[in-house]
PDB file of C-alpha atoms and ligand atoms in Angstrom:
ATOM      1  CA  MET Q   5      -2.531 -54.921  25.369  1.00 93.00           C
ATOM      2  CA  GLN Q   6       0.826 -55.597  27.009  1.00 93.00           C
ATOM      3  CA  ARG Q   7       2.143 -52.421  25.346  1.00 94.00           C
ATOM      4  CA  LEU Q   8      -0.706 -50.398  26.853  1.00 94.00           C
ATOM      5  CA  ILE Q   9      -0.145 -51.732  30.360  1.00 96.00           C
ATOM      6  CA  GLU Q  10       3.564 -51.026  30.107  1.00 96.00           C
ATOM      7  CA  GLY Q  11       2.688 -47.512  28.967  1.00 96.00           C
ATOM      8  CA  VAL Q  12       0.409 -46.952  31.943  1.00 96.00           C
ATOM      9  CA  HIS Q  13       3.191 -48.006  34.296  1.00 96.00           C
ATOM     10  CA  LYS Q  14       5.714 -45.809  32.523  1.00 95.00           C
ATOM     11  CA  PHE Q  15       3.320 -42.844  32.779  1.00 95.00           C
ATOM     12  CA  ARG Q  16       2.890 -43.327  36.516  1.00 94.00           C
ATOM     13  CA  VAL Q  17       6.623 -43.740  37.172  1.00 94.00           C
ATOM     14  CA  GLU Q  18       8.199 -41.336  34.683  1.00 93.00           C
ATOM     15  CA  ALA Q  19       5.696 -38.808  33.331  1.00 93.00           C
ATOM     16  CA  PHE Q  20       3.076 -38.108  35.989  1.00 95.00           C
ATOM     17  CA  GLY Q  21       5.559 -36.320  38.203  1.00 94.00           C
ATOM     18  CA  ARG Q  22       5.994 -33.575  35.619  1.00 94.00           C
ATOM     19  CA  TYR Q  23       2.267 -32.889  35.734  1.00 95.00           C
ATOM     20  CA  ARG Q  24       1.631 -33.609  39.408  1.00 95.00           C
ATOM     21  CA  ASP Q  25       0.944 -30.028  40.443  1.00 96.00           C
ATOM     22  CA  LEU Q  26      -1.172 -29.341  37.371  1.00 96.00           C
ATOM     23  CA  PHE Q  27      -3.309 -32.457  37.825  1.00 96.00           C
ATOM     24  CA  HIS Q  28      -3.639 -31.683  41.538  1.00 96.00           C
ATOM     25  CA  LYS Q  29      -4.913 -28.206  40.669  1.00 97.00           C
ATOM     26  CA  LEU Q  30      -7.267 -29.545  37.978  1.00 97.00           C
ATOM     27  CA  ALA Q  31      -8.610 -32.198  40.335  1.00 97.00           C
ATOM     28  CA  HIS Q  32      -9.474 -29.613  42.976  1.00 97.00           C
ATOM     29  CA  GLU Q  33     -10.540 -26.679  40.843  1.00 97.00           C
ATOM     30  CA  GLY Q  34     -12.217 -28.563  38.013  1.00 96.00           C
ATOM     31  CA  GLN Q  35     -11.668 -28.169  34.298  1.00 97.00           C
ATOM     32  CA  HIS Q  36     -11.922 -24.838  32.512  1.00 97.00           C
ATOM     33  CA  PRO Q  37     -10.860 -25.563  28.934  1.00 98.00           C
ATOM     34  CA  GLN Q  38     -10.945 -22.642  26.536  1.00 97.00           C
ATOM     35  CA  THR Q  39     -11.377 -24.729  23.406  1.00 98.00           C
ATOM     36  CA  LEU Q  40     -13.668 -27.449  22.141  1.00 98.00           C
ATOM     37  CA  PHE Q  41     -11.606 -29.445  19.648  1.00 98.00           C
ATOM     38  CA  ILE Q  42     -13.581 -31.722  17.328  1.00 98.00           C
ATOM     39  CA  THR Q  43     -11.546 -34.076  15.210  1.00 98.00           C
ATOM     40  CA  CYS Q  44     -11.493 -37.572  13.754  1.00 98.00           C
ATOM     41  CA  ALA Q  45     -11.154 -40.769  15.765  1.00 98.00           C
ATOM     42  CA  ASP Q  46      -8.246 -41.640  13.464  1.00 98.00           C
ATOM     43  CA  SER Q  47      -5.312 -42.890  15.553  1.00 98.00           C
ATOM     44  CA  ARG Q  48      -2.902 -40.621  13.652  1.00 98.00           C
ATOM     45  CA  VAL Q  49      -4.633 -37.400  14.695  1.00 98.00           C
ATOM     46  CA  LEU Q  50      -3.787 -36.463  18.279  1.00 98.00           C
ATOM     47  CA  ALA Q  51      -5.288 -33.140  19.281  1.00 98.00           C
ATOM     48  CA  GLU Q  52      -3.062 -32.461  22.273  1.00 97.00           C
ATOM     49  CA  LEU Q  53       0.083 -33.480  20.410  1.00 98.00           C
ATOM     50  CA  ILE Q  54      -0.433 -31.385  17.284  1.00 98.00           C
ATOM     51  CA  THR Q  55      -1.395 -28.319  19.345  1.00 97.00           C
ATOM     52  CA  GLN Q  56       1.115 -29.004  22.128  1.00 97.00           C
ATOM     53  CA  SER Q  57      -1.666 -28.517  24.673  1.00 97.00           C
ATOM     54  CA  GLN Q  58      -1.447 -29.201  28.382  1.00 96.00           C
ATOM     55  CA  PRO Q  59      -3.953 -31.206  30.447  1.00 97.00           C
ATOM     56  CA  GLY Q  60      -7.078 -29.147  31.029  1.00 97.00           C
ATOM     57  CA  GLU Q  61      -6.701 -26.960  27.943  1.00 98.00           C
ATOM     58  CA  LEU Q  62      -8.701 -28.852  25.315  1.00 98.00           C
ATOM     59  CA  PHE Q  63     -12.134 -30.414  25.524  1.00 98.00           C
ATOM     60  CA  VAL Q  64     -11.680 -33.016  22.803  1.00 98.00           C
ATOM     61  CA  VAL Q  65     -14.392 -34.790  20.843  1.00 98.00           C
ATOM     62  CA  LYS Q  66     -13.206 -37.498  18.493  1.00 98.00           C
ATOM     63  CA  ASN Q  67     -15.619 -39.254  16.222  1.00 97.00           C
ATOM     64  CA  VAL Q  68     -15.455 -41.133  12.937  1.00 97.00           C
ATOM     65  CA  GLY Q  69     -14.926 -38.506  10.247  1.00 98.00           C
ATOM     66  CA  ASN Q  70     -15.094 -35.458  12.568  1.00 98.00           C
ATOM     67  CA  ILE Q  71     -18.742 -35.140  11.613  1.00 97.00           C
ATOM     68  CA  VAL Q  72     -20.907 -32.563  13.382  1.00 97.00           C
ATOM     69  CA  PRO Q  73     -24.571 -33.548  13.173  1.00 95.00           C
ATOM     70  CA  PRO Q  74     -27.011 -30.665  12.741  1.00 92.00           C
ATOM     71  CA  ALA Q  75     -29.078 -29.720  15.775  1.00 89.00           C
ATOM     72  CA  SER Q  76     -32.104 -31.173  13.985  1.00 83.00           C
ATOM     73  CA  ALA Q  77     -30.547 -34.628  14.407  1.00 74.00           C
ATOM     74  CA  THR Q  78     -31.357 -34.575  18.128  1.00 59.00           C
ATOM     75  CA  GLY Q  79     -33.914 -37.328  17.596  1.00 61.00           C
ATOM     76  CA  ARG Q  80     -30.965 -39.585  17.009  1.00 67.00           C
ATOM     77  CA  THR Q  81     -28.958 -39.448  20.212  1.00 74.00           C
ATOM     78  CA  ASN Q  82     -25.283 -38.879  19.572  1.00 88.00           C
ATOM     79  CA  SER Q  83     -22.408 -38.042  21.860  1.00 92.00           C
ATOM     80  CA  THR Q  84     -21.039 -35.286  19.634  1.00 95.00           C
ATOM     81  CA  SER Q  85     -24.125 -33.106  19.956  1.00 93.00           C
ATOM     82  CA  ALA Q  86     -24.187 -33.756  23.700  1.00 93.00           C
ATOM     83  CA  ALA Q  87     -20.543 -32.714  23.978  1.00 95.00           C
ATOM     84  CA  ILE Q  88     -21.138 -29.538  21.948  1.00 95.00           C
ATOM     85  CA  GLU Q  89     -23.985 -28.475  24.222  1.00 93.00           C
ATOM     86  CA  PHE Q  90     -21.976 -29.262  27.341  1.00 95.00           C
ATOM     87  CA  ALA Q  91     -18.857 -27.450  26.128  1.00 96.00           C
ATOM     88  CA  VAL Q  92     -20.757 -24.311  25.168  1.00 95.00           C
ATOM     89  CA  GLU Q  93     -23.454 -24.109  27.828  1.00 93.00           C
ATOM     90  CA  VAL Q  94     -21.638 -25.518  30.866  1.00 95.00           C
ATOM     91  CA  LEU Q  95     -17.908 -25.143  30.262  1.00 96.00           C
ATOM     92  CA  GLY Q  96     -18.293 -21.876  28.376  1.00 95.00           C
ATOM     93  CA  VAL Q  97     -15.539 -22.525  25.828  1.00 96.00           C
ATOM     94  CA  HIS Q  98     -14.447 -19.500  23.813  1.00 95.00           C
ATOM     95  CA  ASP Q  99     -13.267 -21.289  20.688  1.00 97.00           C
ATOM     96  CA  ILE Q 100     -14.416 -24.300  18.724  1.00 97.00           C
ATOM     97  CA  VAL Q 101     -12.038 -25.972  16.292  1.00 98.00           C
ATOM     98  CA  VAL Q 102     -13.214 -28.545  13.778  1.00 98.00           C
ATOM     99  CA  CYS Q 103     -10.095 -30.276  12.495  1.00 98.00           C
ATOM    100  CA  GLY Q 104     -10.277 -32.543   9.471  1.00 98.00           C
ATOM    101  CA  HIS Q 105      -7.305 -34.488   8.172  1.00 98.00           C
ATOM    102  CA  SER Q 106      -5.662 -36.063   5.153  1.00 98.00           C
ATOM    103  CA  GLN Q 107      -6.116 -39.748   4.309  1.00 98.00           C
ATOM    104  CA  CYS Q 108      -9.433 -39.805   6.207  1.00 98.00           C
ATOM    105  CA  GLY Q 109     -10.908 -43.270   5.790  1.00 97.00           C
ATOM    106  CA  ALA Q 110     -14.404 -42.032   6.615  1.00 98.00           C
ATOM    107  CA  MET Q 111     -14.353 -39.415   3.873  1.00 98.00           C
ATOM    108  CA  GLY Q 112     -12.925 -41.960   1.466  1.00 97.00           C
ATOM    109  CA  ALA Q 113     -15.805 -44.308   2.264  1.00 97.00           C
ATOM    110  CA  LEU Q 114     -18.307 -41.477   1.918  1.00 97.00           C
ATOM    111  CA  MET Q 115     -17.059 -40.647  -1.571  1.00 96.00           C
ATOM    112  CA  ARG Q 116     -17.165 -44.309  -2.578  1.00 94.00           C
ATOM    113  CA  GLY Q 117     -20.877 -44.322  -1.800  1.00 93.00           C
ATOM    114  CA  GLY Q 118     -20.904 -45.269   1.873  1.00 90.00           C
ATOM    115  CA  VAL Q 119     -20.357 -48.553   3.670  1.00 92.00           C
ATOM    116  CA  ASP Q 120     -22.255 -51.840   3.887  1.00 92.00           C
ATOM    117  CA  GLY Q 121     -25.304 -51.028   5.996  1.00 92.00           C
ATOM    118  CA  ALA Q 122     -25.912 -54.686   6.845  1.00 94.00           C
ATOM    119  CA  LEU Q 123     -22.381 -55.193   8.126  1.00 96.00           C
ATOM    120  CA  LEU Q 124     -21.858 -51.733   9.627  1.00 96.00           C
ATOM    121  CA  PRO Q 125     -25.333 -50.361  10.432  1.00 94.00           C
ATOM    122  CA  HIS Q 126     -24.198 -47.718  12.912  1.00 93.00           C
ATOM    123  CA  PHE Q 127     -21.255 -46.538  10.852  1.00 95.00           C
ATOM    124  CA  SER Q 128     -23.422 -46.423   7.743  1.00 95.00           C
ATOM    125  CA  ARG Q 129     -26.086 -44.225   9.363  1.00 93.00           C
ATOM    126  CA  TRP Q 130     -23.456 -42.020  10.979  1.00 94.00           C
ATOM    127  CA  LEU Q 131     -21.653 -41.486   7.666  1.00 96.00           C
ATOM    128  CA  GLU Q 132     -24.885 -40.555   5.940  1.00 95.00           C
ATOM    129  CA  LEU Q 133     -25.050 -37.474   8.172  1.00 95.00           C
ATOM    130  CA  ALA Q 134     -22.286 -36.162   5.900  1.00 96.00           C
ATOM    131  CA  ALA Q 135     -24.073 -37.085   2.666  1.00 96.00           C
ATOM    132  CA  PRO Q 136     -24.413 -33.364   1.762  1.00 97.00           C
ATOM    133  CA  VAL Q 137     -20.599 -33.247   1.620  1.00 97.00           C
ATOM    134  CA  ARG Q 138     -20.615 -35.884  -1.098  1.00 96.00           C
ATOM    135  CA  ASP Q 139     -23.238 -33.880  -2.996  1.00 96.00           C
ATOM    136  CA  VAL Q 140     -21.115 -30.712  -2.771  1.00 96.00           C
ATOM    137  CA  VAL Q 141     -18.017 -32.504  -4.024  1.00 96.00           C
ATOM    138  CA  ASN Q 142     -19.922 -34.127  -6.892  1.00 93.00           C
ATOM    139  CA  THR Q 143     -21.321 -30.729  -7.864  1.00 92.00           C
ATOM    140  CA  LEU Q 144     -18.438 -28.309  -7.313  1.00 90.00           C
ATOM    141  CA  TYR Q 145     -15.519 -30.635  -7.936  1.00 87.00           C
ATOM    142  CA  PHE Q 146     -16.896 -32.629 -10.877  1.00 86.00           C
ATOM    143  CA  HIS Q 147     -13.696 -31.830 -12.770  1.00 89.00           C
ATOM    144  CA  LEU Q 148     -11.646 -33.928 -10.325  1.00 84.00           C
ATOM    145  CA  SER Q 149     -11.349 -37.462 -11.619  1.00 82.00           C
ATOM    146  CA  ALA Q 150      -8.709 -38.945  -9.303  1.00 89.00           C
ATOM    147  CA  GLU Q 151     -10.175 -40.625  -6.244  1.00 87.00           C
ATOM    148  CA  ALA Q 152      -7.526 -39.111  -3.972  1.00 91.00           C
ATOM    149  CA  GLU Q 153      -8.361 -35.586  -5.176  1.00 93.00           C
ATOM    150  CA  ARG Q 154     -12.066 -36.088  -4.615  1.00 93.00           C
ATOM    151  CA  GLN Q 155     -11.385 -37.481  -1.151  1.00 95.00           C
ATOM    152  CA  ARG Q 156      -9.225 -34.474  -0.311  1.00 96.00           C
ATOM    153  CA  ALA Q 157     -12.023 -32.166  -1.465  1.00 97.00           C
ATOM    154  CA  ALA Q 158     -14.447 -34.090   0.753  1.00 97.00           C
ATOM    155  CA  GLU Q 159     -12.085 -33.859   3.729  1.00 98.00           C
ATOM    156  CA  GLU Q 160     -12.003 -30.078   3.423  1.00 98.00           C
ATOM    157  CA  GLU Q 161     -15.684 -29.610   2.563  1.00 98.00           C
ATOM    158  CA  ASN Q 162     -16.602 -31.786   5.538  1.00 98.00           C
ATOM    159  CA  VAL Q 163     -14.926 -29.260   7.839  1.00 98.00           C
ATOM    160  CA  LEU Q 164     -16.996 -26.441   6.338  1.00 98.00           C
ATOM    161  CA  PHE Q 165     -20.139 -28.574   6.559  1.00 98.00           C
ATOM    162  CA  ALA Q 166     -19.398 -29.157  10.244  1.00 98.00           C
ATOM    163  CA  LEU Q 167     -18.948 -25.426  10.890  1.00 97.00           C
ATOM    164  CA  GLY Q 168     -22.269 -24.746   9.193  1.00 96.00           C
ATOM    165  CA  ASN Q 169     -23.993 -27.378  11.299  1.00 96.00           C
ATOM    166  CA  LEU Q 170     -22.589 -25.834  14.478  1.00 95.00           C
ATOM    167  CA  LEU Q 171     -24.545 -22.696  13.618  1.00 93.00           C
ATOM    168  CA  THR Q 172     -27.793 -24.679  13.809  1.00 93.00           C
ATOM    169  CA  TYR Q 173     -27.415 -25.108  17.584  1.00 91.00           C
ATOM    170  CA  PRO Q 174     -29.560 -22.537  19.404  1.00 87.00           C
ATOM    171  CA  CYS Q 175     -26.891 -21.944  22.048  1.00 82.00           C
ATOM    172  CA  PHE Q 176     -24.541 -20.493  19.420  1.00 84.00           C
ATOM    173  CA  GLN Q 177     -26.324 -17.513  17.988  1.00 80.00           C
ATOM    174  CA  ALA Q 178     -26.097 -15.025  20.863  1.00 78.00           C
ATOM    175  CA  ARG Q 179     -22.560 -16.029  21.761  1.00 85.00           C
ATOM    176  CA  LEU Q 180     -21.325 -15.646  18.205  1.00 84.00           C
ATOM    177  CA  ALA Q 181     -23.004 -12.277  17.852  1.00 83.00           C
ATOM    178  CA  ASP Q 182     -21.181 -10.774  20.835  1.00 83.00           C
ATOM    179  CA  GLN Q 183     -17.965 -12.651  19.992  1.00 82.00           C
ATOM    180  CA  GLN Q 184     -17.964 -14.824  23.112  1.00 87.00           C
ATOM    181  CA  LEU Q 185     -17.462 -17.748  20.781  1.00 93.00           C
ATOM    182  CA  ASN Q 186     -15.292 -18.175  17.697  1.00 94.00           C
ATOM    183  CA  LEU Q 187     -15.400 -20.995  15.178  1.00 95.00           C
ATOM    184  CA  HIS Q 188     -12.325 -22.301  13.345  1.00 97.00           C
ATOM    185  CA  GLY Q 189     -11.972 -24.799  10.519  1.00 98.00           C
ATOM    186  CA  TRP Q 190      -8.619 -26.585  10.473  1.00 98.00           C
ATOM    187  CA  PHE Q 191      -7.039 -29.273   8.372  1.00 98.00           C
ATOM    188  CA  TYR Q 192      -4.174 -31.526   9.442  1.00 98.00           C
ATOM    189  CA  ARG Q 193      -1.861 -33.147   6.915  1.00 98.00           C
ATOM    190  CA  ILE Q 194      -0.685 -36.383   8.520  1.00 98.00           C
ATOM    191  CA  GLY Q 195       2.412 -36.998   6.450  1.00 97.00           C
ATOM    192  CA  THR Q 196       3.984 -33.577   7.074  1.00 97.00           C
ATOM    193  CA  GLY Q 197       2.501 -32.448  10.396  1.00 97.00           C
ATOM    194  CA  GLU Q 198       1.231 -29.267   8.739  1.00 97.00           C
ATOM    195  CA  LEU Q 199      -1.907 -27.505   9.938  1.00 98.00           C
ATOM    196  CA  PHE Q 200      -4.078 -25.330   7.732  1.00 98.00           C
ATOM    197  CA  ALA Q 201      -6.861 -22.943   8.739  1.00 98.00           C
ATOM    198  CA  TYR Q 202      -9.863 -22.015   6.651  1.00 98.00           C
ATOM    199  CA  ASP Q 203      -9.824 -18.409   5.523  1.00 96.00           C
ATOM    200  CA  PRO Q 204     -13.439 -17.370   4.920  1.00 93.00           C
ATOM    201  CA  VAL Q 205     -12.305 -14.277   2.986  1.00 93.00           C
ATOM    202  CA  GLY Q 206     -10.129 -16.168   0.539  1.00 94.00           C
ATOM    203  CA  GLY Q 207     -12.407 -19.196   0.594  1.00 94.00           C
ATOM    204  CA  GLN Q 208      -9.630 -21.712   1.090  1.00 95.00           C
ATOM    205  CA  PHE Q 209      -7.408 -23.386   3.660  1.00 97.00           C
ATOM    206  CA  GLN Q 210      -4.159 -21.547   4.313  1.00 97.00           C
ATOM    207  CA  PRO Q 211      -1.085 -22.608   6.335  1.00 97.00           C
ATOM    208  CA  LEU Q 212      -1.662 -21.857   9.995  1.00 95.00           C
ATOM    209  CA  LEU Q 213       1.003 -19.289  10.834  1.00 88.00           C
ATOM    210  CA  PRO Q 214       2.437 -18.539  14.278  1.00 86.00           C
ATOM    211  CA  PRO Q 215       0.603 -15.571  15.895  1.00 82.00           C
ATOM    212  CA  ALA Q 216       3.488 -13.161  15.206  1.00 75.00           C
ATOM    213  CA  GLU Q 217       3.366 -13.980  11.500  1.00 62.00           C
ATOM    214  CA  THR Q 218      -0.387 -13.704  11.137  1.00 58.00           C
ATOM    215  CA  LYS Q 219      -1.210 -10.977   8.685  1.00 58.00           C
ATOM    216  CA  PRO Q 220      -3.450  -8.204  10.027  1.00 57.00           C
ATOM    217  CA  ALA Q 221      -7.024  -8.538   8.843  1.00 52.00           C
TER     218      ALA Q 221
HETATM  219 ZN1   ZN G1196     -10.669 -39.434   9.597  1.00 84.37          ZN
END
């Protein structure tokens, strides 16, 4: 805790000045982020850092396993669905990124059959929202025997599962049709800092290239 308090003081004294005008503007004009960024609560995945974003640019949702519940899960109140609705309907974001990552403990637990429901009742129920991911991996990746390979497959399939679940929200259909909203599946490799983007044409994650190097569609 001492480290955190020292950090707060350092921010006020050394860093805030660099952002003073920007925060002043954001405080008076409100936030208008262009992107909803959904990623894992993992402490090694920092949305603003890996995208080099400024305050006010990203509306970030972090949850355990970057799981997106389907709209049909509204009976079970969850902050992720609330944030999705707010970002789309109120903030009017133009892009939604779901960013999975390597060494994801949640996906590892999912592939090992879940967690102890008596000890971790909330985590257990939350993780079961991604049970279809485990089924996909067991079906399509049955040839993978190493636990790490199966976890990696789950980490990537979980991103695609999340994108599919986003489509179940009623607020998405019209906006996607007239291209007011774009969905992106990303994958962050912790050990190297690399980002990959899902290519729906090729059906796999490809290195995320700088805009100038992006091949024409
Ligand atoms: Zn994770």
